[in-house]
CSV table of C-alpha atoms in Angstrom, one decimal:
chain,number,residue,atom,x,y,z
B,222,UNK,CA,86.2,220.7,67.9
B,223,UNK,CA,88.9,220.8,70.5
B,224,UNK,CA,91.4,218.0,70.4
B,225,UNK,CA,91.2,215.4,73.3
B,226,UNK,CA,94.4,214.2,74.9
B,227,UNK,CA,94.8,211.1,77.1
B,228,UNK,CA,98.0,210.0,78.8
B,229,UNK,CA,98.5,206.2,79.1
B,230,UNK,CA,101.3,206.8,81.6
B,231,UNK,CA,98.8,208.4,84.0
B,232,UNK,CA,96.9,205.1,84.3
B,233,UNK,CA,99.9,202.9,84.8
B,234,UNK,CA,101.7,202.4,88.1
B,235,UNK,CA,104.4,205.0,88.7
B,236,UNK,CA,106.8,202.2,89.4
B,237,UNK,CA,106.3,200.6,86.0
B,238,UNK,CA,109.5,200.4,84.0
B,239,UNK,CA,110.2,198.3,80.8
B,240,UNK,CA,112.2,195.2,81.6
B,241,UNK,CA,114.6,195.1,78.6
B,242,UNK,CA,113.1,197.0,75.7
B,243,UNK,CA,113.4,200.7,75.3
B,244,UNK,CA,110.0,202.1,74.3
B,245,UNK,CA,109.7,205.2,72.1
B,246,UNK,CA,108.9,208.5,73.6
B,247,UNK,CA,105.2,208.0,72.8
B,248,UNK,CA,105.0,205.6,75.8
B,249,UNK,CA,106.3,208.3,78.2
B,250,UNK,CA,104.3,210.9,80.0
B,251,UNK,CA,105.4,213.6,77.5
B,252,UNK,CA,103.8,211.8,74.5
B,253,UNK,CA,100.1,211.9,74.2
B,254,UNK,CA,97.7,209.8,72.2
B,255,UNK,CA,95.8,212.3,70.0
B,256,UNK,CA,92.3,211.8,68.8
B,257,UNK,CA,90.8,214.1,66.2
B,258,UNK,CA,88.1,214.1,63.6
B,259,UNK,CA,90.3,212.4,61.1
B,260,UNK,CA,91.9,209.0,61.5
B,261,UNK,CA,95.4,209.3,62.9
B,262,UNK,CA,98.2,206.9,64.0
B,263,UNK,CA,100.5,207.1,66.9
B,264,UNK,CA,103.7,205.0,66.8
B,265,UNK,CA,104.1,203.4,70.1
B,266,UNK,CA,107.2,201.6,68.9
B,267,UNK,CA,108.8,200.7,65.7
B,268,UNK,CA,106.6,197.9,64.3
B,269,UNK,CA,103.6,198.5,66.6
B,270,UNK,CA,101.0,201.0,65.5
B,271,UNK,CA,97.9,202.1,67.4
B,272,UNK,CA,95.2,203.1,65.1
B,273,UNK,CA,92.5,205.4,66.4
B,274,UNK,CA,89.3,205.2,64.3
B,275,UNK,CA,86.5,207.7,63.9
B,276,UNK,CA,84.3,205.6,66.2
B,277,UNK,CA,83.6,207.5,69.4
B,278,UNK,CA,86.0,206.3,72.2
B,279,UNK,CA,84.8,205.9,75.7
B,280,UNK,CA,86.5,205.5,79.0
B,281,UNK,CA,85.9,201.7,79.0
B,282,UNK,CA,87.9,201.2,75.9
B,283,UNK,CA,90.8,203.3,77.3
B,284,UNK,CA,90.7,201.4,80.6
B,285,UNK,CA,90.7,198.0,78.8
B,286,UNK,CA,93.8,199.1,76.8
B,287,UNK,CA,95.6,200.4,79.9
B,288,UNK,CA,94.8,197.2,81.8
B,289,UNK,CA,96.1,195.1,78.9
B,290,UNK,CA,99.3,197.1,78.7
B,291,UNK,CA,99.8,196.9,82.5
B,292,UNK,CA,99.3,193.1,82.4
B,293,UNK,CA,101.7,192.8,79.5
B,294,UNK,CA,104.5,194.3,81.5
B,295,UNK,CA,104.1,191.5,84.1
B,296,UNK,CA,103.4,188.5,81.9
B,297,UNK,CA,105.1,189.0,78.6
B,298,UNK,CA,108.9,188.7,78.2
B,299,UNK,CA,109.8,190.5,75.0
B,300,UNK,CA,112.3,188.7,73.0
B,301,UNK,CA,112.6,191.3,70.2
B,302,UNK,CA,111.3,194.7,69.2
B,303,UNK,CA,108.9,193.2,66.7
B,304,UNK,CA,105.5,191.4,67.2
B,305,UNK,CA,103.6,189.5,64.6
B,306,UNK,CA,99.9,190.1,64.2
B,307,UNK,CA,99.1,186.7,65.7
B,308,UNK,CA,101.4,187.4,68.7
B,309,UNK,CA,99.7,190.7,69.4
B,310,UNK,CA,96.2,189.2,69.0
B,311,UNK,CA,97.1,186.4,71.5
B,312,UNK,CA,98.5,188.9,74.0
B,313,UNK,CA,95.4,191.0,74.0
B,314,UNK,CA,93.1,188.0,74.1
B,315,UNK,CA,94.9,186.6,77.1
B,316,UNK,CA,94.7,189.8,79.0
B,317,UNK,CA,91.3,191.1,78.1
B,318,UNK,CA,89.1,188.0,77.5
B,319,UNK,CA,87.5,186.8,80.7
B,320,UNK,CA,87.2,183.0,81.0
B,321,UNK,CA,83.9,181.5,82.1
B,322,UNK,CA,83.8,178.0,83.5
B,323,UNK,CA,80.5,176.1,83.0
B,324,UNK,CA,80.2,173.4,85.7
B,325,UNK,CA,79.0,170.1,84.6
B,326,UNK,CA,76.1,168.9,86.9
B,327,UNK,CA,75.8,165.1,87.3
B,328,UNK,CA,72.3,164.2,88.4
B,329,UNK,CA,71.9,161.2,90.5
B,330,UNK,CA,70.4,158.3,88.6
B,331,UNK,CA,68.6,155.3,89.9
B,332,UNK,CA,69.5,151.8,88.9
B,333,UNK,CA,67.0,150.1,86.6
B,334,UNK,CA,65.0,147.3,88.2
B,335,UNK,CA,66.8,144.0,87.8
B,336,UNK,CA,65.1,141.0,86.3
B,337,UNK,CA,66.0,137.3,85.9
B,338,UNK,CA,65.7,135.1,82.8
B,339,UNK,CA,65.3,131.3,83.0
B,340,UNK,CA,68.3,129.6,81.4
B,341,UNK,CA,67.8,126.0,82.6
B,342,UNK,CA,68.3,123.2,82.9
B,343,UNK,CA,66.2,121.9,85.8
B,344,UNK,CA,68.3,120.0,88.3
B,345,UNK,CA,66.7,117.4,90.6
B,346,UNK,CA,68.2,116.8,94.1
B,347,UNK,CA,67.6,116.0,97.7
B,348,UNK,CA,68.9,118.2,100.5
B,349,UNK,CA,69.5,117.7,104.2
B,350,UNK,CA,70.8,120.0,106.9
B,351,UNK,CA,74.0,119.6,108.9
B,352,UNK,CA,72.2,117.4,111.4
B,353,UNK,CA,71.2,115.1,108.6
B,354,UNK,CA,67.5,116.1,108.8
B,355,UNK,CA,65.7,115.7,105.4
B,356,UNK,CA,63.0,118.0,104.0
B,357,UNK,CA,59.5,116.4,104.1
B,358,UNK,CA,56.3,117.8,102.7
B,359,UNK,CA,53.7,118.0,105.5
B,360,UNK,CA,50.0,118.4,104.8
B,361,UNK,CA,48.6,117.9,108.3
B,362,UNK,CA,47.1,121.4,108.6
B,363,UNK,CA,48.8,123.5,105.9
B,364,UNK,CA,51.2,122.5,103.2
B,365,UNK,CA,54.6,123.2,104.5
B,366,UNK,CA,58.1,121.8,104.6
B,367,UNK,CA,59.5,120.2,107.8
B,368,UNK,CA,63.0,119.0,108.6
B,369,UNK,CA,62.8,115.4,109.9
B,370,UNK,CA,65.4,112.7,110.6
B,371,UNK,CA,64.6,109.8,108.3
B,372,UNK,CA,66.1,106.3,108.3
B,373,UNK,CA,65.5,103.1,106.2
B,374,UNK,CA,62.3,103.0,104.2
B,375,UNK,CA,61.3,106.4,105.5
B,376,UNK,CA,63.8,108.0,103.2
B,377,UNK,CA,61.1,107.8,100.5
B,378,UNK,CA,59.3,110.6,102.2
B,379,UNK,CA,62.1,113.1,101.2
B,380,UNK,CA,61.1,115.9,99.0
B,381,UNK,CA,62.7,115.8,95.5
B,382,UNK,CA,63.6,119.4,94.8
B,383,UNK,CA,63.7,120.9,91.3
B,384,UNK,CA,66.3,123.7,90.9
B,385,UNK,CA,65.7,126.0,88.0
B,386,UNK,CA,68.6,128.2,87.1
B,387,UNK,CA,68.4,131.9,86.1
B,388,UNK,CA,70.6,134.7,84.7
B,389,UNK,CA,70.4,138.2,86.3
B,390,UNK,CA,70.2,141.3,84.1
B,391,UNK,CA,72.6,142.9,86.6
B,392,UNK,CA,75.4,140.5,87.6
B,393,UNK,CA,75.9,140.3,91.3
B,394,UNK,CA,78.3,138.4,93.5
B,395,UNK,CA,75.7,136.8,95.7
B,396,UNK,CA,75.4,133.4,94.2
B,397,UNK,CA,73.5,131.6,91.5
B,398,UNK,CA,69.8,132.7,91.2
B,399,UNK,CA,67.5,129.7,91.3
B,400,UNK,CA,63.9,128.7,91.9
B,401,UNK,CA,63.0,125.7,94.1
B,402,UNK,CA,60.1,123.5,93.0
B,403,UNK,CA,58.8,120.6,95.0
B,404,UNK,CA,56.8,118.9,92.2
B,405,UNK,CA,54.1,119.9,89.9
B,406,UNK,CA,53.5,123.7,90.0
B,407,UNK,CA,54.4,124.0,93.7
B,408,UNK,CA,57.4,126.3,94.5
B,409,UNK,CA,59.0,127.7,97.5
B,410,UNK,CA,58.5,131.4,98.1
B,411,UNK,CA,59.7,134.0,100.6
B,412,UNK,CA,57.0,136.5,101.6
B,413,UNK,CA,56.4,138.9,104.4
B,414,UNK,CA,54.0,138.3,107.3
B,415,UNK,CA,53.6,141.0,109.9
B,416,UNK,CA,56.8,142.5,108.6
B,417,UNK,CA,58.8,139.3,109.0
B,418,UNK,CA,60.0,137.2,106.0
B,419,UNK,CA,58.6,133.7,106.0
B,420,UNK,CA,59.1,130.6,103.8
B,421,UNK,CA,56.0,129.2,102.1
B,422,UNK,CA,54.7,127.1,99.2
B,423,UNK,CA,52.8,128.6,96.3
B,424,UNK,CA,51.1,127.2,93.2
B,425,UNK,CA,52.4,129.0,90.1
B,426,UNK,CA,52.6,128.1,86.4
B,427,UNK,CA,56.1,127.3,85.3
B,428,UNK,CA,55.7,129.6,82.3
B,429,UNK,CA,55.1,132.5,84.7
B,430,UNK,CA,58.6,131.9,86.0
B,431,UNK,CA,60.5,132.2,82.7
B,432,UNK,CA,61.1,135.9,83.4
B,433,UNK,CA,61.1,137.1,87.0
B,434,UNK,CA,61.1,140.7,88.3
B,435,UNK,CA,59.3,142.8,90.9
B,436,UNK,CA,57.2,140.9,93.4
B,437,UNK,CA,57.8,137.6,91.6
B,438,UNK,CA,61.3,137.7,93.1
B,439,UNK,CA,59.8,136.0,96.1
B,440,UNK,CA,60.3,132.7,94.2
B,441,UNK,CA,64.0,133.4,93.7
B,442,UNK,CA,66.9,132.4,96.0
B,443,UNK,CA,70.7,132.8,95.6
B,444,UNK,CA,72.5,129.5,95.9
B,445,UNK,CA,75.9,129.8,97.4
B,446,UNK,CA,78.3,126.9,97.9
B,447,UNK,CA,80.9,127.1,100.7
B,448,UNK,CA,83.7,124.6,100.7
B,449,UNK,CA,82.8,121.6,98.7
B,450,UNK,CA,79.7,120.2,100.3
B,451,UNK,CA,77.7,122.9,102.0
B,452,UNK,CA,75.1,125.1,100.2
B,453,UNK,CA,73.0,128.0,101.5
B,454,UNK,CA,69.9,129.7,99.9
B,455,UNK,CA,69.4,133.4,100.4
B,456,UNK,CA,66.1,135.2,99.5
B,457,UNK,CA,66.4,137.4,96.4
B,458,UNK,CA,63.6,139.6,97.7
B,459,UNK,CA,64.7,139.8,101.3
B,460,UNK,CA,68.5,140.1,101.4
B,461,UNK,CA,70.2,138.6,104.4
B,462,UNK,CA,67.4,136.1,105.0
B,463,UNK,CA,68.2,132.4,104.4
B,464,UNK,CA,66.3,129.1,104.3
B,465,UNK,CA,66.9,127.5,107.6
B,466,UNK,CA,66.0,124.5,109.8
B,467,UNK,CA,65.7,124.2,113.6
B,468,UNK,CA,68.0,122.3,115.7
B,469,UNK,CA,64.9,120.4,116.9
B,470,UNK,CA,63.5,117.6,114.9
B,471,UNK,CA,60.1,117.8,113.1
B,472,UNK,CA,60.1,121.6,112.9
B,473,UNK,CA,59.0,123.9,110.1
B,474,UNK,CA,61.5,125.0,107.5
B,475,UNK,CA,61.6,128.7,107.6
B,476,UNK,CA,63.7,131.8,107.0
B,477,UNK,CA,66.3,133.2,109.4
B,478,UNK,CA,67.8,136.7,109.3
B,479,UNK,CA,71.5,135.7,109.0
B,480,UNK,CA,73.5,132.7,108.3
B,481,UNK,CA,74.8,132.8,111.9
B,482,UNK,CA,71.4,133.0,113.6
B,483,UNK,CA,71.3,131.1,116.9
B,484,UNK,CA,69.3,127.8,117.0
B,485,UNK,CA,69.0,127.7,113.2
B,486,UNK,CA,70.9,125.8,110.5
B,487,UNK,CA,71.3,127.5,107.2
B,488,UNK,CA,73.8,125.2,105.4
B,489,UNK,CA,72.7,122.1,103.5
B,490,UNK,CA,74.1,119.1,101.8
B,491,UNK,CA,72.9,118.4,98.3
B,492,UNK,CA,72.5,115.0,96.7
B,493,UNK,CA,72.1,115.4,92.9
B,494,UNK,CA,69.9,112.8,91.2
């Protein structure tokens, strides 16, 4: 079988010149790498041996070797004429091994539904709006709360509210979660009528309010104290809607969209019993 010759210098750029190390003549165009039926060695440089095995060589192996040598001349600064095995291994790995970057995909997650646990205790109090109108339970047509100016003996008509305190599973800076009872099993609730949040009164067992989540949030309100005397109550189910009273006397207590809604009062004074 005829000997096969391949010149490494033919694959390198013609402008390639060693920086500071003189390479033996086997690196020049005049020295060939010889492959024969028997294993042979070609001394590229004292201390560096290129071993050619009996395994069939293909153009891809030769090209990889040429690319590695070509990159070495640009990236490696030789400090001496000797390389250790580890240094040679690192040089070839850095120049031949391709790096694959696997992107980390973060899928959007949805926040778990919050819930509220009763922590007590129940606090009894009276409340009145900024115009000193008190809350009165009216049963003329339907059971509802009205804001009425009371004096003297009529003050006995005031509704005694029961505030039950809760702890949220997901802490929020919106105030203290509470439920508002008006005696017995009657509680204030915020529901939607024709797409509009309205304040109502519902009968519900107190035990059913120990743990509140989902639609039961209609019984929850966030109590926020501003200054030292004024308190507001925002619906937990319909954010931005507050318990409010009208400027006019003897009107229904209802919900308003914002704390600054015109013709509605959303701040109350509490008298703790």
